[in-house]
mmCIF file of C-alpha atoms in Angstrom:
data_model
loop_
_atom_site.group_PDB
_atom_site.id
_atom_site.type_symbol
_atom_site.label_atom_id
_atom_site.label_comp_id
_atom_site.label_asym_id
_atom_site.label_seq_id
_atom_site.Cartn_x
_atom_site.Cartn_y
_atom_site.Cartn_z
ATOM 1 C CA UNK A 1 3.795 -0.684 30.537
ATOM 2 C CA UNK A 2 6.602 0.268 28.424
ATOM 3 C CA UNK A 3 6.150 3.222 25.793
ATOM 4 C CA UNK A 4 5.635 0.540 22.814
ATOM 5 C CA UNK A 5 3.216 -1.346 25.080
ATOM 6 C CA UNK A 6 0.980 1.855 25.754
ATOM 7 C CA UNK A 7 0.818 2.990 22.028
ATOM 8 C CA UNK A 8 -0.182 -0.690 21.288
ATOM 9 C CA UNK A 9 -2.898 -0.045 23.928
ATOM 10 C CA UNK A 10 -3.754 3.124 22.341
ATOM 11 C CA UNK A 11 -3.963 1.752 18.984
ATOM 12 C CA UNK A 12 -6.226 -0.950 20.019
ATOM 13 C CA UNK A 13 -8.466 0.914 21.934
ATOM 14 C CA UNK A 14 -9.131 3.422 19.094
ATOM 15 C CA UNK A 15 -8.807 1.050 16.587
ATOM 16 C CA UNK A 16 -5.939 2.423 14.741
ATOM 17 C CA UNK A 17 -8.176 5.709 14.058
ATOM 18 C CA UNK A 18 -5.008 8.230 13.735
ATOM 19 C CA UNK A 19 -6.668 11.800 14.685
ATOM 20 C CA UNK A 20 -8.068 10.021 17.857
ATOM 21 C CA UNK A 21 -4.847 8.498 19.161
ATOM 22 C CA UNK A 22 -3.127 11.904 18.369
ATOM 23 C CA UNK A 23 -5.695 13.701 20.382
ATOM 24 C CA UNK A 24 -5.487 11.391 23.242
ATOM 25 C CA UNK A 25 -1.633 11.376 23.274
ATOM 26 C CA UNK A 26 -2.040 15.169 23.467
ATOM 27 C CA UNK A 27 -4.190 14.820 26.382
ATOM 28 C CA UNK A 28 -2.003 12.490 27.855
ATOM 29 C CA UNK A 29 -4.642 10.003 28.508
ATOM 30 C CA UNK A 30 -3.741 6.455 29.435
ATOM 31 C CA UNK A 31 -5.579 3.485 28.292
ATOM 32 C CA UNK A 32 -5.482 0.157 30.161
ATOM 33 C CA UNK A 33 -2.875 -2.314 28.907
ATOM 34 C CA UNK A 34 -6.006 -4.967 28.889
ATOM 35 C CA UNK A 35 -6.440 -3.308 25.407
ATOM 36 C CA UNK A 36 -3.284 -4.893 24.075
ATOM 37 C CA UNK A 37 -3.772 -8.505 25.018
ATOM 38 C CA UNK A 38 -6.059 -9.588 22.208
ATOM 39 C CA UNK A 39 -3.449 -8.452 19.324
ATOM 40 C CA UNK A 40 -1.451 -11.300 17.746
ATOM 41 C CA UNK A 41 -0.083 -9.485 15.023
ATOM 42 C CA UNK A 42 3.705 -8.185 14.896
ATOM 43 C CA UNK A 43 3.814 -4.716 15.249
ATOM 44 C CA UNK A 44 6.106 -1.835 14.861
ATOM 45 C CA UNK A 45 6.048 2.100 16.611
ATOM 46 C CA UNK A 46 7.223 5.355 15.220
ATOM 47 C CA UNK A 47 9.599 5.232 17.852
ATOM 48 C CA UNK A 48 11.163 1.839 17.099
ATOM 49 C CA UNK A 49 14.695 2.275 15.377
ATOM 50 C CA UNK A 50 13.252 -0.199 13.046
ATOM 51 C CA UNK A 51 10.453 1.805 11.653
ATOM 52 C CA UNK A 52 10.440 1.741 8.190
ATOM 53 C CA UNK A 53 12.142 4.766 6.719
ATOM 54 C CA UNK A 54 9.546 5.425 3.852
ATOM 55 C CA UNK A 55 7.088 6.074 6.487
ATOM 56 C CA UNK A 56 8.821 8.291 8.825
ATOM 57 C CA UNK A 57 8.736 11.692 7.022
ATOM 58 C CA UNK A 58 5.302 11.618 5.235
ATOM 59 C CA UNK A 59 2.141 13.227 5.776
ATOM 60 C CA UNK A 60 0.778 12.353 9.295
ATOM 61 C CA UNK A 61 3.042 8.996 9.616
ATOM 62 C CA UNK A 62 1.609 6.116 10.946
ATOM 63 C CA UNK A 63 1.668 5.738 14.965
ATOM 64 C CA UNK A 64 1.805 2.309 15.084
ATOM 65 C CA UNK A 65 1.487 -0.412 12.074
ATOM 66 C CA UNK A 66 0.412 -4.040 12.354
ATOM 67 C CA UNK A 67 2.014 -6.730 10.431
ATOM 68 C CA UNK A 68 2.568 -10.026 9.026
ATOM 69 C CA UNK A 69 5.163 -11.644 6.738
ATOM 70 C CA UNK A 70 8.831 -10.103 5.756
ATOM 71 C CA UNK A 71 8.809 -6.328 6.959
ATOM 72 C CA UNK A 72 12.519 -6.093 5.478
ATOM 73 C CA UNK A 73 10.761 -5.890 1.783
ATOM 74 C CA UNK A 74 10.726 -2.335 2.881
ATOM 75 C CA UNK A 75 14.119 -1.535 2.873
ATOM 76 C CA UNK A 76 15.832 -0.377 -0.237
ATOM 77 C CA UNK A 77 14.277 1.252 -3.087
ATOM 78 C CA UNK A 78 13.119 -1.621 -5.650
ATOM 79 C CA UNK A 79 9.574 -1.279 -4.997
ATOM 80 C CA UNK A 80 6.650 -0.470 -7.657
ATOM 81 C CA UNK A 81 3.255 0.098 -6.517
ATOM 82 C CA UNK A 82 0.607 -0.768 -9.180
ATOM 83 C CA UNK A 83 -2.925 0.486 -8.662
ATOM 84 C CA UNK A 84 -5.578 1.201 -10.752
ATOM 85 C CA UNK A 85 -9.637 0.614 -10.966
ATOM 86 C CA UNK A 86 -11.855 -2.426 -9.265
ATOM 87 C CA UNK A 87 -13.319 -2.938 -12.693
ATOM 88 C CA UNK A 88 -10.279 -3.380 -15.443
ATOM 89 C CA UNK A 89 -11.694 -3.851 -18.940
ATOM 90 C CA UNK A 90 -9.506 -6.427 -20.990
ATOM 91 C CA UNK A 91 -7.022 -3.981 -22.173
ATOM 92 C CA UNK A 92 -6.030 -3.136 -18.733
ATOM 93 C CA UNK A 93 -5.772 -6.195 -17.401
ATOM 94 C CA UNK A 94 -3.823 -7.485 -20.528
ATOM 95 C CA UNK A 95 -1.370 -4.252 -20.015
ATOM 96 C CA UNK A 96 -1.166 -5.005 -16.392
ATOM 97 C CA UNK A 97 -0.149 -8.655 -16.801
ATOM 98 C CA UNK A 98 2.458 -7.991 -19.598
ATOM 99 C CA UNK A 99 4.332 -4.899 -17.933
ATOM 100 C CA UNK A 100 4.182 -6.193 -14.206
ATOM 101 C CA UNK A 101 5.277 -9.667 -15.717
ATOM 102 C CA UNK A 102 8.092 -8.426 -18.145
ATOM 103 C CA UNK A 103 9.477 -6.358 -15.378
ATOM 104 C CA UNK A 104 9.860 -8.834 -13.137
ATOM 105 C CA UNK A 105 11.210 -11.332 -15.543
ATOM 106 C CA UNK A 106 13.842 -8.947 -16.642
ATOM 107 C CA UNK A 107 14.873 -8.042 -13.212
ATOM 108 C CA UNK A 108 14.963 -11.528 -11.860
ATOM 109 C CA UNK A 109 12.208 -11.096 -9.849
ATOM 110 C CA UNK A 110 14.183 -8.622 -7.611
ATOM 111 C CA UNK A 111 11.457 -5.725 -7.692
ATOM 112 C CA UNK A 112 8.993 -5.924 -5.160
ATOM 113 C CA UNK A 113 5.253 -5.272 -5.983
ATOM 114 C CA UNK A 114 3.232 -3.141 -3.544
ATOM 115 C CA UNK A 115 -0.480 -2.809 -3.794
ATOM 116 C CA UNK A 116 -3.722 -2.180 -1.757
ATOM 117 C CA UNK A 117 -4.886 -5.915 -2.299
ATOM 118 C CA UNK A 118 -8.096 -4.430 -3.952
ATOM 119 C CA UNK A 119 -10.065 -6.330 -6.510
ATOM 120 C CA UNK A 120 -9.182 -5.019 -10.363
ATOM 121 C CA UNK A 121 -5.878 -3.973 -11.063
ATOM 122 C CA UNK A 122 -4.445 -4.344 -7.722
ATOM 123 C CA UNK A 123 -5.129 -8.091 -7.737
ATOM 124 C CA UNK A 124 -3.892 -8.654 -11.321
ATOM 125 C CA UNK A 125 -0.735 -7.051 -10.581
ATOM 126 C CA UNK A 126 -0.218 -9.306 -7.394
ATOM 127 C CA UNK A 127 -1.151 -12.388 -8.768
ATOM 128 C CA UNK A 128 1.247 -11.890 -11.862
ATOM 129 C CA UNK A 129 4.322 -11.397 -8.877
ATOM 130 C CA UNK A 130 3.029 -14.418 -7.189
ATOM 131 C CA UNK A 131 3.201 -16.506 -9.926
ATOM 132 C CA UNK A 132 6.948 -15.922 -10.126
ATOM 133 C CA UNK A 133 7.625 -15.945 -6.206
ATOM 134 C CA UNK A 134 8.524 -12.575 -5.967
ATOM 135 C CA UNK A 135 7.951 -9.798 -3.333
ATOM 136 C CA UNK A 136 4.345 -8.701 -2.821
ATOM 137 C CA UNK A 137 3.382 -6.095 -0.103
ATOM 138 C CA UNK A 138 -0.071 -5.737 0.448
ATOM 139 C CA UNK A 139 -1.088 -2.553 2.637
ATOM 140 C CA UNK A 140 -4.808 -2.618 3.636
ATOM 141 C CA UNK A 141 -7.289 -0.291 5.351
ATOM 142 C CA UNK A 142 -9.463 -3.029 7.169
ATOM 143 C CA UNK A 143 -7.945 -4.765 10.202
ATOM 144 C CA UNK A 144 -4.641 -6.828 10.076
ATOM 145 C CA UNK A 145 -6.590 -9.702 10.963
ATOM 146 C CA UNK A 146 -9.704 -9.155 8.321
ATOM 147 C CA UNK A 147 -8.476 -9.205 4.933
ATOM 148 C CA UNK A 148 -10.723 -7.429 2.092
ATOM 149 C CA UNK A 149 -12.023 -8.774 0.128
ATOM 150 C CA UNK A 150 -12.494 -12.119 0.985
ATOM 151 C CA UNK A 151 -11.639 -13.495 -2.660
ATOM 152 C CA UNK A 152 -8.279 -11.985 -2.205
ATOM 153 C CA UNK A 153 -7.510 -14.331 0.748
ATOM 154 C CA UNK A 154 -4.815 -16.026 -1.434
ATOM 155 C CA UNK A 155 -2.701 -13.243 -1.707
ATOM 156 C CA UNK A 156 -3.250 -12.384 2.143
ATOM 157 C CA UNK A 157 -1.916 -15.527 2.888
ATOM 158 C CA UNK A 158 0.846 -15.002 0.557
ATOM 159 C CA UNK A 159 1.838 -11.570 1.958
ATOM 160 C CA UNK A 160 2.114 -13.083 5.529
ATOM 161 C CA UNK A 161 4.540 -15.700 4.039
ATOM 162 C CA UNK A 162 8.523 -14.899 3.452
ATOM 163 C CA UNK A 163 7.680 -13.684 0.112
ATOM 164 C CA UNK A 164 5.325 -11.219 1.087
ATOM 165 C CA UNK A 165 4.529 -8.618 3.519
ATOM 166 C CA UNK A 166 0.619 -7.499 4.823
ATOM 167 C CA UNK A 167 0.318 -3.967 6.766
ATOM 168 C CA UNK A 168 -2.069 -1.955 8.465
ATOM 169 C CA UNK A 169 -2.712 0.713 10.557
ATOM 170 C CA UNK A 170 -5.835 -0.943 11.832
ATOM 171 C CA UNK A 171 -6.054 -4.046 14.332
ATOM 172 C CA UNK A 172 -8.087 -7.090 14.598
ATOM 173 C CA UNK A 173 -11.180 -7.370 12.691
ATOM 174 C CA UNK A 174 -11.819 -3.918 12.206
ATOM 175 C CA UNK A 175 -14.175 -2.992 8.869
ATOM 176 C CA UNK A 176 -12.780 -0.269 6.939
ATOM 177 C CA UNK A 177 -14.691 2.990 6.446
ATOM 178 C CA UNK A 178 -14.492 4.838 2.897
ATOM 179 C CA UNK A 179 -12.239 7.591 3.949
ATOM 180 C CA UNK A 180 -9.712 4.666 5.722
ATOM 181 C CA UNK A 181 -9.144 3.579 2.068
ATOM 182 C CA UNK A 182 -8.151 7.243 1.171
ATOM 183 C CA UNK A 183 -6.061 7.802 4.074
ATOM 184 C CA UNK A 184 -4.222 4.278 3.639
ATOM 185 C CA UNK A 185 -3.480 5.637 0.175
ATOM 186 C CA UNK A 186 -0.640 8.062 1.450
ATOM 187 C CA UNK A 187 1.321 4.553 2.336
ATOM 188 C CA UNK A 188 0.622 3.348 -1.067
ATOM 189 C CA UNK A 189 2.332 6.428 -2.612
ATOM 190 C CA UNK A 190 5.430 6.196 -0.194
ATOM 191 C CA UNK A 191 5.968 2.977 -0.232
ATOM 192 C CA UNK A 192 7.393 2.688 -3.806
ATOM 193 C CA UNK A 193 9.940 4.586 -5.654
ATOM 194 C CA UNK A 194 7.913 4.526 -8.860
ATOM 195 C CA UNK A 195 3.941 4.558 -9.175
ATOM 196 C CA UNK A 196 2.390 2.730 -12.041
ATOM 197 C CA UNK A 197 -1.059 3.323 -13.224
ATOM 198 C CA UNK A 198 -2.798 0.881 -15.723
ATOM 199 C CA UNK A 199 -5.955 2.166 -15.728
ATOM 200 C CA UNK A 200 -8.384 4.242 -13.520
ATOM 201 C CA UNK A 201 -11.199 6.694 -13.186
ATOM 202 C CA UNK A 202 -10.427 10.307 -13.022
ATOM 203 C CA UNK A 203 -12.310 10.653 -9.780
ATOM 204 C CA UNK A 204 -11.150 7.597 -7.985
ATOM 205 C CA UNK A 205 -8.925 6.609 -4.836
ATOM 206 C CA UNK A 206 -6.415 6.147 -7.326
ATOM 207 C CA UNK A 207 -5.967 9.825 -8.159
ATOM 208 C CA UNK A 208 -5.750 10.477 -4.369
ATOM 209 C CA UNK A 209 -2.701 7.902 -4.420
ATOM 210 C CA UNK A 210 -1.176 9.987 -7.311
ATOM 211 C CA UNK A 211 -1.654 13.365 -5.232
ATOM 212 C CA UNK A 212 0.355 11.768 -2.281
ATOM 213 C CA UNK A 213 2.921 10.382 -4.899
ATOM 214 C CA UNK A 214 3.586 13.878 -6.363
ATOM 215 C CA UNK A 215 3.840 15.345 -3.008
ATOM 216 C CA UNK A 216 6.532 12.500 -2.175
ATOM 217 C CA UNK A 217 8.342 13.112 -5.436
ATOM 218 C CA UNK A 218 7.931 9.928 -6.798
ATOM 219 C CA UNK A 219 7.739 8.546 -10.651
ATOM 220 C CA UNK A 220 4.253 8.596 -11.917
ATOM 221 C CA UNK A 221 3.822 5.864 -14.646
ATOM 222 C CA UNK A 222 0.905 5.748 -16.753
ATOM 223 C CA UNK A 223 -0.210 3.222 -19.278
ATOM 224 C CA UNK A 224 -2.226 5.548 -22.219
ATOM 225 C CA UNK A 225 -5.828 4.199 -22.666
ATOM 226 C CA UNK A 226 -7.563 4.036 -26.172
ATOM 227 C CA UNK A 227 -8.383 7.640 -27.114
ATOM 228 C CA UNK A 228 -11.724 6.285 -28.438
ATOM 229 C CA UNK A 229 -13.257 6.117 -24.696
ATOM 230 C CA UNK A 230 -15.638 8.072 -22.992
ATOM 231 C CA UNK A 231 -12.934 10.561 -21.918
ATOM 232 C CA UNK A 232 -12.749 9.711 -18.104
ATOM 233 C CA UNK A 233 -9.637 8.007 -17.998
ATOM 234 C CA UNK A 234 -7.124 9.159 -15.489
ATOM 235 C CA UNK A 235 -4.214 7.506 -17.128
ATOM 236 C CA UNK A 236 -4.351 9.907 -20.437
ATOM 237 C CA UNK A 237 -5.004 12.880 -18.272
ATOM 238 C CA UNK A 238 -2.108 12.089 -16.194
ATOM 239 C CA UNK A 239 0.309 11.971 -19.551
ATOM 240 C CA UNK A 240 -0.819 15.431 -20.670
ATOM 241 C CA UNK A 241 -0.001 16.820 -17.199
ATOM 242 C CA UNK A 242 3.451 14.997 -17.391
ATOM 243 C CA UNK A 243 3.700 11.734 -15.990
ATOM 244 C CA UNK A 244 5.654 9.246 -17.872
ATOM 245 C CA UNK A 245 3.869 7.259 -20.861
ATOM 246 C CA UNK A 246 4.542 3.819 -20.382
ATOM 247 C CA UNK A 247 4.768 2.094 -23.752
ATOM 248 C CA UNK A 248 6.661 -1.158 -22.742
ATOM 249 C CA UNK A 249 8.576 -2.554 -19.443
ATOM 250 C CA UNK A 250 11.615 -1.341 -20.037
ATOM 251 C CA UNK A 251 10.242 2.195 -19.392
ATOM 252 C CA UNK A 252 9.032 1.203 -15.827
ATOM 253 C CA UNK A 253 12.459 -0.556 -15.618
ATOM 254 C CA UNK A 254 14.421 2.809 -16.422
ATOM 255 C CA UNK A 255 12.405 4.440 -13.722
ATOM 256 C CA UNK A 256 13.107 1.937 -11.113
ATOM 257 C CA UNK A 257 17.064 2.462 -12.291
ATOM 258 C CA UNK A 258 17.453 -1.213 -12.176
ATOM 259 C CA UNK A 259 20.495 -2.482 -13.959
ATOM 260 C CA UNK A 260 19.605 -5.414 -16.018
#
């Protein structure tokens, strides 16, 4: 086996578990190449020349990524990550549709939307991009052949097409654990130029993505919420702490440095 095949076999054996893979590499343990035979996805390793630069120098860069679709969508820097609550209210849904839709329209669909394919804000943002045949990148915490949740299969299939890209550190039908979603968030933060939050709770997976994005020097963009809410809203807290308040799509476009 060459080094790529060895890393594939290792990843398959470990179900993509980063810490387990690192320990086995340090101990120079060899995994049988038979473990690699079940894989049917494309894959790229940290040692490959074409490995996405956005992931190379982050906290615990992925050793191997499985993917379907157009991996060149990770080139350049015109990518906007859109994340938020899985249970958005009408205002949060409407603002996500309005801002994402207007950004894509004004930029001739040249902006790629990045998200985690979760229910709620992720889903709303990605569907707006799909309506316009724009680029969509989905970074999932489950196995590359096990899209989660199932009701987002349409997004998954779109991302497997030439207009999209779906990425995972985990092979086959791996079922994600809670910690996998949190660890995946470092990739959502690093894959974009700017991170847009249109609604989330203060203690949430969204807040972990924000922390990674701050570490990576990304622009944090936050849509204000109604100040009469219960106070548990991450977006207003982020604005208080220095995030850019997003009052229109032009604020997002300015952050992306798109000349329109």
